[in-house]
XYZ file of C-alpha atoms in Angstrom:
774
model
C -86.231 37.964 32.797
C -83.276 36.085 34.115
C -80.276 38.086 35.259
C -76.916 37.073 33.733
C -74.833 34.697 35.784
C -72.286 36.180 38.069
C -68.612 35.504 37.251
C -66.138 35.010 40.058
C -63.037 37.146 40.381
C -60.810 34.064 39.852
C -62.541 33.212 36.616
C -62.167 36.761 35.323
C -58.422 36.699 36.201
C -57.952 33.406 34.404
C -59.630 34.745 31.256
C -57.429 37.813 31.273
C -54.346 35.606 31.556
C -55.431 33.535 28.550
C -56.049 36.664 26.467
C -52.612 38.038 27.368
C -50.935 34.761 26.551
C -52.687 34.656 23.187
C -51.507 38.160 22.360
C -47.901 37.311 23.262
C -48.082 34.104 21.234
C -49.381 35.992 18.197
C -46.617 38.543 18.529
C -43.897 35.898 18.818
C -45.266 33.604 16.104
C -42.865 33.648 13.084
C -44.400 35.513 10.197
C -43.134 36.044 6.685
C -41.166 39.192 6.144
C -43.069 42.132 4.805
C -43.437 41.887 1.048
C -42.079 38.305 0.810
C -44.102 35.844 -1.177
C -44.220 32.159 -0.319
C -43.154 29.373 -2.659
C -44.352 25.931 -1.613
C -42.434 22.670 -1.935
C -44.345 19.399 -1.804
C -42.237 16.703 -0.156
C -42.717 13.015 0.623
C -40.506 11.804 3.459
C -40.610 8.066 4.258
C -40.744 8.017 8.048
C -41.301 4.260 8.052
C -41.321 1.340 5.631
C -38.502 -0.363 3.745
C -36.280 2.708 3.994
C -37.297 5.133 6.757
C -34.985 7.821 5.394
C -37.264 10.695 6.327
C -36.274 10.376 9.983
C -33.033 12.259 9.327
C -33.661 13.708 5.853
C -36.690 15.810 6.879
C -34.856 17.664 9.713
C -31.915 18.133 7.366
C -34.107 19.653 4.643
C -35.868 21.909 7.153
C -32.497 23.097 8.443
C -31.493 24.053 4.912
C -34.788 25.894 4.370
C -34.260 27.949 7.537
C -30.798 28.997 6.397
C -31.991 29.846 2.881
C -34.891 31.962 4.174
C -32.484 33.927 6.382
C -30.163 34.744 3.476
C -30.567 38.136 1.848
C -28.643 37.175 -1.291
C -30.803 34.171 -2.197
C -34.461 34.702 -3.149
C -34.689 37.988 -1.219
C -38.342 38.498 -2.248
C -39.483 34.952 -1.521
C -39.809 32.514 1.320
C -39.710 28.743 0.823
C -42.113 26.586 2.801
C -42.167 22.780 3.030
C -45.421 20.833 2.906
C -44.578 17.207 3.646
C -46.230 13.837 4.180
C -45.084 10.373 5.218
C -44.984 8.157 2.113
C -43.938 5.082 4.166
C -41.767 4.238 1.130
C -44.881 2.715 -0.440
C -45.933 3.642 -4.020
C -49.594 2.924 -3.178
C -49.590 5.331 -0.252
C -47.605 7.823 -2.320
C -50.332 7.818 -5.013
C -52.880 9.059 -2.516
C -50.508 11.667 -1.094
C -49.557 12.911 -4.569
C -53.245 13.442 -5.311
C -53.588 15.495 -2.113
C -50.519 17.595 -2.995
C -51.734 18.360 -6.508
C -55.422 18.977 -5.825
C -55.243 20.958 -2.620
C -54.099 24.541 -2.222
C -51.532 26.013 -2.303
C -49.780 25.312 -5.646
C -46.471 23.500 -5.238
C -43.633 24.694 -7.438
C -41.437 21.563 -6.971
C -41.927 18.010 -5.685
C -39.307 16.249 -3.522
C -39.872 12.476 -3.130
C -37.490 10.058 -1.374
C -37.697 6.314 -2.128
C -37.016 5.106 -5.663
C -40.425 3.429 -5.955
C -42.181 6.604 -4.854
C -39.927 8.783 -7.051
C -40.740 6.637 -10.082
C -44.457 7.186 -9.570
C -44.116 10.912 -8.822
C -41.635 11.686 -11.617
C -43.690 9.895 -14.238
C -46.859 11.788 -13.269
C -45.192 15.162 -12.689
C -44.668 15.805 -16.388
C -48.437 16.119 -16.784
C -48.462 19.031 -14.285
C -45.247 20.707 -15.565
C -43.576 20.037 -12.241
C -39.851 19.652 -11.565
C -39.033 16.639 -9.360
C -35.897 16.802 -7.195
C -35.174 13.642 -5.208
C -32.711 13.271 -2.328
C -32.827 9.495 -1.837
C -33.629 7.731 -5.110
C -31.020 5.385 -6.572
C -33.019 3.446 -9.183
C -31.192 3.322 -12.540
C -34.569 3.491 -14.290
C -34.890 7.109 -13.184
C -32.038 8.066 -15.519
C -34.380 7.621 -18.492
C -34.959 11.147 -19.775
C -37.710 10.031 -22.171
C -39.741 8.602 -19.321
C -38.792 11.141 -16.648
C -38.033 14.414 -18.476
C -38.172 16.719 -15.403
C -36.400 14.506 -12.843
C -33.214 15.413 -10.927
C -31.598 13.762 -7.907
C -28.745 14.504 -5.569
C -28.429 10.771 -4.842
C -26.302 9.000 -7.493
C -27.754 6.109 -9.450
C -27.484 2.617 -7.970
C -25.631 1.532 -11.094
C -22.648 3.399 -9.671
C -22.171 0.396 -7.348
C -21.839 -2.044 -10.234
C -18.482 -0.870 -11.666
C -17.074 -1.212 -8.153
C -18.468 -4.718 -7.747
C -17.112 -5.844 -11.114
C -13.728 -4.353 -10.277
C -13.643 -6.361 -7.035
C -14.695 -9.550 -8.839
C -11.817 -9.117 -11.256
C -9.402 -8.191 -8.486
C -10.154 -11.427 -6.633
C -10.452 -13.474 -9.858
C -14.074 -14.593 -9.393
C -15.751 -15.764 -12.597
C -19.104 -17.079 -11.258
C -21.436 -15.120 -8.981
C -25.035 -15.374 -7.758
C -27.660 -12.725 -7.047
C -30.722 -12.410 -4.849
C -32.998 -9.369 -5.175
C -36.210 -7.891 -3.913
C -38.674 -7.552 -6.797
C -38.853 -3.789 -7.036
C -37.908 -1.697 -10.026
C -34.848 -0.152 -8.445
C -33.232 -3.524 -7.771
C -34.394 -5.118 -11.012
C -32.886 -2.360 -13.139
C -29.712 -2.379 -11.030
C -29.363 -6.111 -11.542
C -29.920 -5.763 -15.300
C -27.070 -3.265 -15.441
C -24.855 -5.556 -13.333
C -25.570 -8.488 -15.625
C -24.524 -6.451 -18.654
C -21.293 -5.304 -16.996
C -20.343 -8.787 -15.760
C -20.961 -10.234 -19.203
C -18.566 -7.700 -20.730
C -15.979 -8.599 -18.062
C -16.280 -12.359 -18.710
C -18.048 -13.061 -15.406
C -21.069 -15.360 -15.292
C -24.163 -14.860 -13.123
C -24.885 -18.550 -12.610
C -27.762 -18.167 -10.109
C -30.394 -15.424 -10.058
C -33.050 -15.486 -7.329
C -35.776 -12.985 -6.441
C -38.514 -12.607 -3.829
C -41.347 -10.223 -3.023
C -41.785 -10.412 0.759
C -40.535 -13.811 1.972
C -36.927 -14.718 0.985
C -36.939 -18.251 2.482
C -37.347 -20.124 -0.806
C -34.833 -17.905 -2.615
C -32.181 -18.488 0.062
C -32.763 -22.246 -0.021
C -32.301 -22.190 -3.786
C -28.985 -20.375 -3.380
C -27.828 -23.118 -1.001
C -29.095 -25.899 -3.274
C -27.352 -24.431 -6.342
C -24.062 -24.059 -4.445
C -23.807 -20.268 -4.665
C -20.629 -18.835 -3.108
C -20.227 -15.206 -4.253
C -23.622 -13.587 -3.689
C -24.815 -10.051 -4.470
C -27.855 -9.039 -2.408
C -30.155 -6.219 -3.556
C -32.963 -5.410 -1.107
C -34.093 -2.843 1.431
C -32.973 -2.885 5.050
C -36.121 -4.536 6.445
C -35.874 -7.333 3.877
C -32.143 -7.659 4.591
C -32.966 -8.814 8.114
C -35.347 -11.418 6.718
C -32.744 -12.627 4.228
C -29.982 -13.074 6.774
C -32.244 -14.772 9.247
C -32.799 -17.396 6.553
C -29.072 -17.314 5.739
C -28.352 -18.241 9.343
C -30.828 -21.110 9.229
C -29.355 -22.468 5.982
C -25.746 -21.913 7.164
C -25.066 -19.913 4.017
C -22.286 -17.878 5.647
C -18.699 -18.269 6.806
C -15.396 -18.606 4.992
C -16.950 -20.395 2.048
C -19.230 -17.475 1.171
C -18.883 -13.784 0.351
C -21.920 -11.499 0.459
C -22.091 -8.110 -1.282
C -24.727 -5.754 0.115
C -25.817 -2.155 -0.283
C -23.994 0.209 2.049
C -26.770 2.644 2.910
C -28.287 0.562 5.695
C -27.924 1.795 9.268
C -24.673 0.607 10.838
C -26.532 -1.595 13.328
C -29.285 -2.754 10.975
C -28.728 -6.401 11.887
C -29.070 -5.680 15.627
C -32.435 -3.928 15.431
C -35.254 -6.009 16.894
C -37.675 -6.978 14.163
C -40.919 -8.865 14.885
C -40.911 -10.125 11.292
C -37.988 -12.498 12.004
C -37.411 -15.217 14.583
C -33.606 -14.920 14.881
C -31.724 -13.471 17.825
C -29.238 -10.622 17.591
C -26.442 -13.149 18.118
C -27.709 -15.232 15.201
C -27.837 -12.195 12.929
C -24.412 -10.964 14.011
C -22.926 -14.366 13.226
C -24.597 -14.558 9.812
C -23.598 -11.085 8.549
C -19.965 -11.165 9.715
C -17.493 -10.514 6.886
C -19.887 -9.222 4.240
C -18.737 -6.446 1.890
C -20.711 -3.292 1.159
C -20.429 -0.641 -1.527
C -21.673 2.806 -0.646
C -21.745 6.162 -2.360
C -19.608 8.763 -0.578
C -22.333 11.106 0.701
C -20.400 13.336 3.094
C -17.545 15.531 1.970
C -14.408 14.126 3.663
C -12.625 17.480 3.305
C -13.049 20.430 5.645
C -14.434 22.894 3.112
C -17.066 25.597 3.605
C -19.594 25.270 0.832
C -22.373 27.512 -0.401
C -24.182 27.256 2.937
C -21.049 28.467 4.783
C -21.000 25.199 6.720
C -18.466 22.357 6.697
C -19.585 18.757 6.612
C -18.492 18.305 10.230
C -20.481 21.348 11.333
C -23.487 20.042 9.429
C -23.377 16.720 11.271
C -23.133 18.527 14.620
C -26.121 20.750 13.753
C -28.150 17.767 12.566
C -27.411 15.863 15.764
C -28.704 18.832 17.706
C -31.937 18.873 15.666
C -32.418 15.139 16.179
C -32.491 15.759 19.928
C -30.029 13.093 20.990
C -31.341 10.304 18.776
C -28.817 7.579 18.022
C -27.562 8.085 14.429
C -27.215 4.335 13.995
C -30.891 3.911 14.740
C -32.064 6.919 12.702
C -33.146 6.100 9.168
C -31.627 8.215 6.413
C -28.830 9.629 8.566
C -26.278 8.839 5.857
C -28.464 10.417 3.151
C -29.182 13.559 5.203
C -26.418 15.576 3.454
C -28.100 14.782 0.124
C -31.431 16.157 1.350
C -29.676 19.244 2.701
C -27.915 19.876 -0.631
C -31.138 19.175 -2.555
C -32.831 22.151 -0.864
C -29.819 24.347 -1.589
C -29.764 23.199 -5.218
C -33.443 24.110 -5.550
C -32.998 27.505 -3.858
C -30.029 28.437 -6.018
C -31.865 27.323 -9.158
C -34.976 29.342 -8.297
C -32.791 32.329 -7.515
C -31.148 31.978 -10.897
C -34.526 32.068 -12.690
C -35.681 35.390 -11.208
C -33.831 37.617 -13.674
C -34.693 35.625 -16.865
C -38.348 35.467 -15.845
C -38.427 39.170 -15.088
C -37.051 39.872 -18.544
C -39.993 37.895 -19.969
C -42.502 39.655 -17.727
C -42.992 36.617 -15.552
C -42.552 35.914 -11.831
C -42.068 32.744 -9.801
C -45.321 33.356 -7.936
C -47.120 33.221 -11.305
C -46.374 29.507 -11.575
C -49.288 27.140 -12.163
C -49.561 23.593 -13.431
C -50.258 24.793 -16.975
C -47.255 27.144 -17.207
C -44.501 25.457 -19.187
C -42.227 28.520 -19.504
C -41.439 28.813 -15.787
C -40.827 25.045 -15.592
C -38.337 25.312 -18.464
C -36.420 28.077 -16.692
C -36.246 26.064 -13.462
C -35.111 22.995 -15.447
C -32.380 25.000 -17.187
C -31.135 26.430 -13.896
C -31.006 23.039 -12.190
C -29.301 21.437 -15.172
C -26.457 23.961 -14.931
C -26.097 23.789 -11.145
C -22.589 23.588 -9.756
C -21.736 24.312 -6.134
C -19.893 22.897 -3.155
C -22.266 21.223 -0.750
C -21.814 19.280 2.456
C -22.023 16.089 0.359
C -19.316 17.306 -2.031
C -19.454 18.961 -5.415
C -23.055 19.041 -6.667
C -23.255 18.758 -10.454
C -25.968 17.002 -12.458
C -25.243 15.004 -15.588
C -27.408 14.881 -18.717
C -29.736 12.368 -17.026
C -30.134 14.534 -13.912
C -27.981 12.286 -11.687
C -24.777 12.901 -9.746
C -21.443 11.088 -9.999
C -19.503 10.318 -6.839
C -16.808 8.139 -5.324
C -17.740 4.673 -4.034
C -16.698 3.549 -0.570
C -15.946 -0.139 0.033
C -16.446 -1.429 3.573
C -16.403 -4.799 5.308
C -18.090 -5.880 8.520
C -15.259 -6.936 10.800
C -15.960 -7.870 14.390
C -19.457 -6.417 14.311
C -18.489 -2.987 12.938
C -17.860 -1.659 9.447
C -14.250 -0.982 8.428
C -13.244 1.066 5.391
C -11.144 -1.059 3.043
C -11.017 1.030 -0.137
C -12.449 3.532 -2.602
C -13.325 3.282 -6.267
C -13.499 6.247 -8.643
C -15.579 5.084 -11.599
C -14.720 8.171 -13.662
C -10.986 7.451 -13.330
C -11.396 3.651 -13.004
C -9.100 3.778 -10.021
C -9.375 1.273 -7.158
C -7.440 2.352 -4.064
C -7.116 0.545 -0.752
C -6.966 2.133 2.654
C -3.544 1.901 4.379
C -2.943 -1.190 6.492
C -0.715 -1.406 9.563
C 2.212 -3.682 8.666
C 4.922 -4.550 11.134
C 7.830 -4.894 8.747
C 10.975 -4.011 10.727
C 14.410 -5.037 9.497
C 16.928 -6.958 11.692
C 18.632 -3.862 13.042
C 21.126 -5.643 15.350
C 23.149 -7.292 12.569
C 23.277 -4.088 10.535
C 24.491 -2.045 13.505
C 27.253 -4.559 14.205
C 28.381 -4.589 10.587
C 28.519 -0.814 10.248
C 30.273 -0.491 13.614
C 33.010 -2.865 12.526
C 33.520 -1.019 9.256
C 33.515 2.481 10.799
C 35.911 1.567 13.623
C 38.223 -0.125 11.192
C 38.300 2.778 8.742
C 38.901 5.287 11.486
C 41.822 3.368 12.981
C 43.623 1.906 9.970
C 44.400 2.407 6.286
C 44.065 -1.061 4.627
C 41.850 -0.237 1.652
C 41.725 -3.843 0.490
C 40.150 -4.908 3.768
C 37.731 -1.999 3.513
C 36.665 -3.314 0.107
C 36.157 -6.731 1.671
C 33.855 -5.219 4.305
C 31.816 -3.339 1.666
C 31.504 -6.521 -0.387
C 30.215 -8.408 2.651
C 27.625 -5.685 3.210
C 26.412 -5.997 -0.383
C 26.176 -9.777 -0.062
C 24.185 -9.470 3.168
C 21.868 -6.928 1.518
C 21.141 -9.492 -1.216
C 19.406 -11.705 1.362
C 16.369 -9.372 1.409
C 15.550 -9.451 -2.330
C 16.156 -13.213 -2.241
C 13.146 -13.493 0.088
C 10.816 -11.227 -1.936
C 8.173 -12.800 -4.174
C 5.202 -11.629 -6.228
C 3.102 -11.177 -3.086
C 5.224 -8.216 -1.965
C 5.860 -6.446 -5.277
C 3.832 -5.946 -8.419
C 4.372 -8.513 -11.141
C 5.671 -5.879 -13.563
C 8.350 -4.840 -11.040
C 9.473 -8.349 -10.136
C 12.135 -8.622 -12.911
C 13.803 -5.573 -11.339
C 14.059 -7.506 -8.053
C 15.568 -10.443 -9.960
C 18.256 -8.223 -11.494
C 18.844 -6.467 -8.177
C 19.617 -9.669 -6.282
C 21.886 -10.860 -9.132
C 23.902 -7.627 -9.190
C 24.216 -7.453 -5.420
C 25.543 -10.993 -5.172
C 27.845 -10.687 -8.195
C 29.466 -7.373 -7.310
C 29.498 -8.176 -3.590
C 31.429 -11.383 -4.301
C 33.911 -9.539 -6.531
C 34.579 -6.886 -3.903
C 34.797 -9.188 -0.877
C 36.522 -12.219 -2.356
C 38.412 -10.236 -5.016
C 40.104 -8.064 -2.367
C 41.220 -11.105 -0.382
C 42.327 -12.898 -3.548
C 44.414 -9.864 -4.589
C 46.207 -9.772 -1.242
C 46.979 -13.476 -1.167
C 48.137 -13.358 -4.792
C 50.541 -10.523 -3.944
C 51.945 -12.412 -0.934
C 52.441 -15.542 -3.041
C 54.036 -13.669 -5.933
C 56.654 -11.801 -3.883
C 57.494 -14.083 -0.999
C 57.551 -17.653 -2.335
C 60.278 -17.201 -5.006
C 63.553 -19.067 -5.108
C 66.713 -17.400 -3.866
C 68.158 -16.854 -7.311
C 65.059 -15.001 -8.464
C 64.732 -12.735 -5.451
C 66.940 -10.026 -6.842
C 64.693 -9.771 -9.904
C 61.626 -9.400 -7.712
C 62.859 -6.526 -5.604
C 61.284 -3.861 -7.751
C 58.572 -1.666 -6.201
C 54.884 -2.692 -6.372
C 52.828 0.489 -6.688
C 49.393 0.798 -4.929
C 47.574 1.211 -8.218
C 48.556 -2.323 -9.183
C 46.611 -3.698 -6.223
C 43.553 -1.605 -7.048
C 43.879 -2.548 -10.695
C 43.735 -6.237 -9.797
C 40.489 -5.757 -7.894
C 39.213 -3.511 -10.682
C 39.858 -6.227 -13.273
C 37.820 -8.740 -11.266
C 35.024 -6.191 -10.846
C 35.094 -5.317 -14.536
C 34.791 -8.974 -15.547
C 31.702 -9.378 -13.337
C 30.203 -6.063 -14.432
C 30.595 -6.809 -18.138
C 29.270 -10.345 -17.833
C 26.218 -9.199 -15.863
C 25.588 -6.333 -18.285
C 25.765 -8.638 -21.306
C 23.460 -11.116 -19.565
C 20.935 -8.402 -18.738
C 20.916 -6.979 -22.267
C 21.036 -10.193 -24.300
C 18.900 -12.473 -22.121
C 17.212 -10.511 -19.292
C 15.686 -12.249 -16.318
C 11.915 -12.617 -16.129
C 9.316 -14.449 -14.041
C 8.561 -18.094 -14.674
C 5.853 -19.835 -12.665
C 6.158 -23.476 -11.641
C 2.873 -25.240 -10.861
C 2.544 -28.091 -8.385
C -0.162 -30.619 -7.599
C -3.345 -29.120 -6.167
C -3.762 -29.551 -2.426
C -6.794 -29.650 -0.135
C -6.512 -27.343 2.908
C -6.784 -28.738 6.407
C -9.877 -26.657 7.173
C -13.148 -27.502 5.500
C -13.145 -24.586 3.050
C -14.386 -26.668 0.116
C -11.574 -25.356 -2.069
C -8.392 -26.693 -3.649
C -5.147 -24.783 -3.346
C -2.933 -24.522 -6.436
C 0.672 -24.058 -5.201
C 2.685 -21.802 -7.500
C 6.385 -21.002 -7.289
C 7.898 -17.960 -8.985
C 11.419 -18.235 -10.375
C 13.812 -15.642 -11.737
C 14.848 -17.182 -15.041
C 15.938 -16.411 -18.601
C 15.862 -18.255 -21.898
C 19.424 -19.636 -21.562
C 19.628 -19.671 -17.802
C 21.748 -22.838 -17.554
C 24.317 -21.474 -20.014
C 24.774 -18.229 -18.105
C 24.951 -20.042 -14.773
C 27.543 -22.406 -16.218
C 29.735 -19.505 -17.328
C 29.427 -17.630 -14.026
C 29.838 -20.701 -11.838
C 32.758 -21.942 -13.925
C 34.667 -18.642 -13.729
C 34.039 -18.111 -10.035
C 34.665 -21.769 -9.235
C 38.131 -21.579 -10.834
C 38.802 -18.377 -8.901
C 37.811 -20.108 -5.656
C 40.037 -23.115 -6.344
C 42.963 -20.858 -7.248
C 42.421 -18.917 -4.033
C 42.546 -22.141 -2.010
C 45.812 -23.097 -3.719
C 47.420 -19.703 -3.079
C 46.297 -19.743 0.550
C 47.848 -23.177 0.996
C 51.105 -22.111 -0.657
C 51.514 -19.101 1.632
C 50.519 -20.774 4.874
C 54.167 -21.095 6.067
C 55.162 -17.548 5.176
C 55.720 -15.323 8.194
C 56.028 -11.562 8.354
C 56.760 -8.999 10.956
C 54.306 -6.337 9.803
C 51.877 -8.066 7.429
C 50.268 -10.147 10.087
C 46.875 -10.838 8.526
C 47.592 -12.844 5.397
C 46.986 -16.052 7.307
C 43.591 -14.642 8.380
C 42.897 -13.823 4.736
C 43.742 -17.411 3.849
C 41.315 -18.710 6.459
C 38.599 -16.418 5.116
C 39.241 -17.706 1.596
C 38.869 -21.309 2.807
C 35.568 -20.370 4.466
C 34.129 -18.595 1.405
C 35.310 -21.258 -1.029
C 33.908 -24.188 0.920
C 30.519 -22.548 1.523
C 30.185 -21.391 -2.093
C 31.211 -24.733 -3.580
C 28.598 -26.465 -1.405
C 25.794 -23.891 -1.678
C 25.728 -23.480 -5.480
C 24.859 -27.098 -6.397
C 22.588 -27.600 -3.374
C 20.433 -24.551 -4.183
C 20.086 -25.745 -7.775
C 18.844 -29.113 -6.498
C 16.435 -27.446 -4.040
C 15.138 -24.842 -6.523
C 11.600 -26.275 -6.344
C 11.526 -26.109 -2.535
C 11.358 -22.388 -1.927
C 11.688 -22.423 1.865
C 14.637 -24.804 1.955
C 16.350 -23.083 -0.973
C 16.025 -19.628 0.545
C 17.081 -20.806 3.998
C 20.157 -22.605 2.654
C 21.272 -19.743 0.381
C 20.652 -16.967 2.911
C 22.377 -18.836 5.747
C 25.383 -19.532 3.517
C 25.639 -15.838 2.628
C 25.244 -14.716 6.236
C 27.753 -17.223 7.622
C 30.391 -16.593 4.957
C 30.085 -12.805 5.331
C 30.176 -12.745 9.128
C 32.944 -15.338 9.439
C 35.017 -13.281 7.008
C 34.421 -10.100 9.013
C 35.182 -11.827 12.301
C 38.386 -13.469 11.037
C 39.710 -10.227 9.532
C 38.592 -7.575 11.991
C 38.172 -9.117 15.448
C 41.941 -9.784 15.993
C 42.700 -6.167 15.099
C 40.030 -4.843 17.436
C 41.302 -7.098 20.203
C 44.841 -5.861 19.632
C 43.659 -2.267 19.766
C 41.790 -2.877 23.029
C 44.413 -4.989 24.806
C 47.668 -3.377 23.597
C 46.479 0.124 22.861
C 47.991 0.029 19.380
C 46.855 -0.675 15.860
C 49.104 -2.322 13.354
C 49.226 -0.138 10.244
C 49.012 -2.365 7.220
C 48.838 0.218 4.493
C 52.595 0.617 4.409
C 53.047 -3.117 4.863
C 50.930 -3.918 1.846
C 52.242 -1.138 -0.353
C 55.928 -0.978 0.559
C 58.160 -2.387 -2.232
C 60.370 -5.287 -1.397
C 58.786 -5.979 1.969
C 58.584 -9.745 2.395
C 58.173 -12.346 5.045
C 61.926 -11.982 5.837
C 62.320 -8.286 5.028
C 64.602 -7.468 7.994
C 66.586 -10.704 7.650
C 67.273 -10.099 3.966
C 68.537 -6.589 4.673
C 70.854 -7.961 7.349
C 72.023 -10.687 4.986
C 72.945 -8.175 2.289
C 74.833 -6.054 4.854
C 76.797 -9.094 6.002
C 77.702 -10.022 2.422
C 79.100 -6.549 1.808
C 81.142 -6.671 5.024
C 82.429 -10.155 4.208
C 83.618 -8.969 0.810
C 85.425 -6.039 2.409
C 87.011 -8.412 4.958
C 88.227 -10.724 2.209
C 89.895 -7.776 0.427
C 91.655 -6.753 3.652
C 92.926 -10.300 4.246
C 94.191 -10.554 0.673
C 96.061 -7.250 0.959
C 97.591 -8.380 4.270
C 98.837 -11.638 2.743
C 100.447 -9.807 -0.189
C 102.101 -7.384 2.182
C 103.472 -10.257 4.313
C 104.984 -12.026 1.294
C 106.563 -8.880 -0.022
C 107.998 -7.409 3.204
C 108.208 -10.411 5.489
C 106.375 -8.410 8.184
C 103.683 -10.388 9.883
C 101.984 -7.639 11.865
C 98.235 -7.912 11.821
C 96.205 -5.168 10.183
C 93.889 -2.965 12.215
C 90.574 -4.527 11.614
C 88.861 -3.501 14.767
C 86.286 -1.718 12.671
C 85.484 -5.076 11.105
C 85.132 -6.841 14.429
C 81.354 -6.891 14.329
C 81.285 -8.089 10.734
C 83.935 -10.748 11.340
C 82.161 -12.057 14.352
C 78.972 -12.270 12.398
C 80.706 -14.209 9.636
C 81.142 -17.078 12.051
C 77.602 -16.869 13.392
C 75.311 -19.711 12.263
C 73.264 -18.615 9.244
C 69.477 -18.726 9.491
C 67.593 -21.327 7.589
C 66.052 -18.701 5.332
C 69.509 -17.624 4.232
């Protein structure tokens, strides 16, 4: 007999350590709670292939399962467990894996595939095993066929949701011919069929349609040969790199071309090194610049705590932690991860909802097998009525088992994607993201104008001059609508701009020029009469008469503009010019268009307005000339008013015919009209107000003109006339005294002189030389 081998003390210690470690490991190993039964979910996560979405979707789904299993209010008697395989986004590989899932223990209560090709295979076969299929990453429109896929649901919206957005953009940019290039898989074929139907209804033609299986070189060359410009590309991310490598070689990019791609690629998909292509990162970056993507909104933009008690921002932070520092841009399926997370929650809530109905029928979830149709029906009914707030937004399934969502529109600008708009297909509403526009107004001129008006009002009382200042402000404000065209306002609102500029100019002219015309008319009426008519003109002129004169001029303009607007309103007319070729080689022709504010009888209305205002201008020039030699002691600004009238009349009489001649040259016409308005307004303000401000600053006084303009009988020789009347009365009294003295001398023979010392001043003034005005 051989004795047993001796064991060293070190070996015995090592064995004891291993046994202790094993015991601790068994104690710490997570075990199902006492009494909880397991429900198994069979999942296919594509960790590689055309869409490696499982890289982020699998951790996201596992995170949801952990939270569900720790909840006491959801499936308290059950524990969900995930059994998953890598489908590689390949239907052939998925066939083998589906066989393993179905024919190996344990029984799976639900299947969760990812790629559309894999989901098509799984969903079509699942009906034979009474299995519900819940997908997190399938977008094929074919999966919405309830006859073919009766037990299919998906938290990822159908790819056809992109097509209404694309058609809306085509119509927005007035494109009537587009081209397509697609990878020959069912998801893209069915999407393209739907797009073709929608474009046909919108009057848009798909002139070129190319497809490829693995090598897109020939398809891209055909696009170039058939002169495709607006191109919709439908293919997976790996094929997208192949396509744009060929696009770079064929120079099928730049300002002449617009590419529309799917938005669920990784943000740096064109920078990832791919041995299947022979283009550098710089080549790819140059080729893809400027392309537009449409993408389903997959992450709730609002900070809302959903059914999992987690906001979308908190979900992203937790997922980043699970990914262990992996770059999201290089992690497949990162954008779809919220859909996988919500898919697990949708399944858990649906299973929880079936517990009570099944119990009433004497059934349990753990009784499920592939021949049990009743439990499948209950799960289907619960999923079909699902409605909860998830991290991807509101989760609700339509009659085909798909979700509806907003569409995000992005463009690659400078190597990174920029959000440019959203489209809500349910509301048919296309909205653009706000742009930064530097549109500041010329503040310096406005400040100067308001300063002049405020200082003047605070230091004087001439209401007519105040009206002139307000009229100049209205005329200056009309410059801005004069420069607005259909690019800045909507076409339906443009007639309002036309009326606005007309009313501003018309009423501004009546206030500014009408106030000056009223003042010069008053000066001419009272102070240029002949001597024999002066006594008749000495009656008082009340203030209301001045305001009434301005009011009459305003009323004439207001009524004429109102009648014009009602009878023959202004509208947009478009003048077309000869097509031009741009300087750059864009292979396009530019059609210059010029928008006019016009009406049916535009020339008639302009003739009436120009005729009336032209006569008013000529009459103002005449009155200003007639009163140029009149001088006053207090009314010291009527000459300035006359100068302002000359300025306005000359500029208006020149500008009106010139702008009519230059009406087809928008830049010259606007420049001429706006400069005429600005010069006439500012010259008027300077001529009227600057002398008064200078007098206030230099002399410390301000000539009050309210009394000058409103006082009755005040004229250019007001003081001289009063003196003249006093002298006439004294002369008459002196003549009476002399006559009485002569009678007394004849009667009495006494030649003593009367005491007329009190008449000394008057007598002396009788012999003073009379002024020319007298």
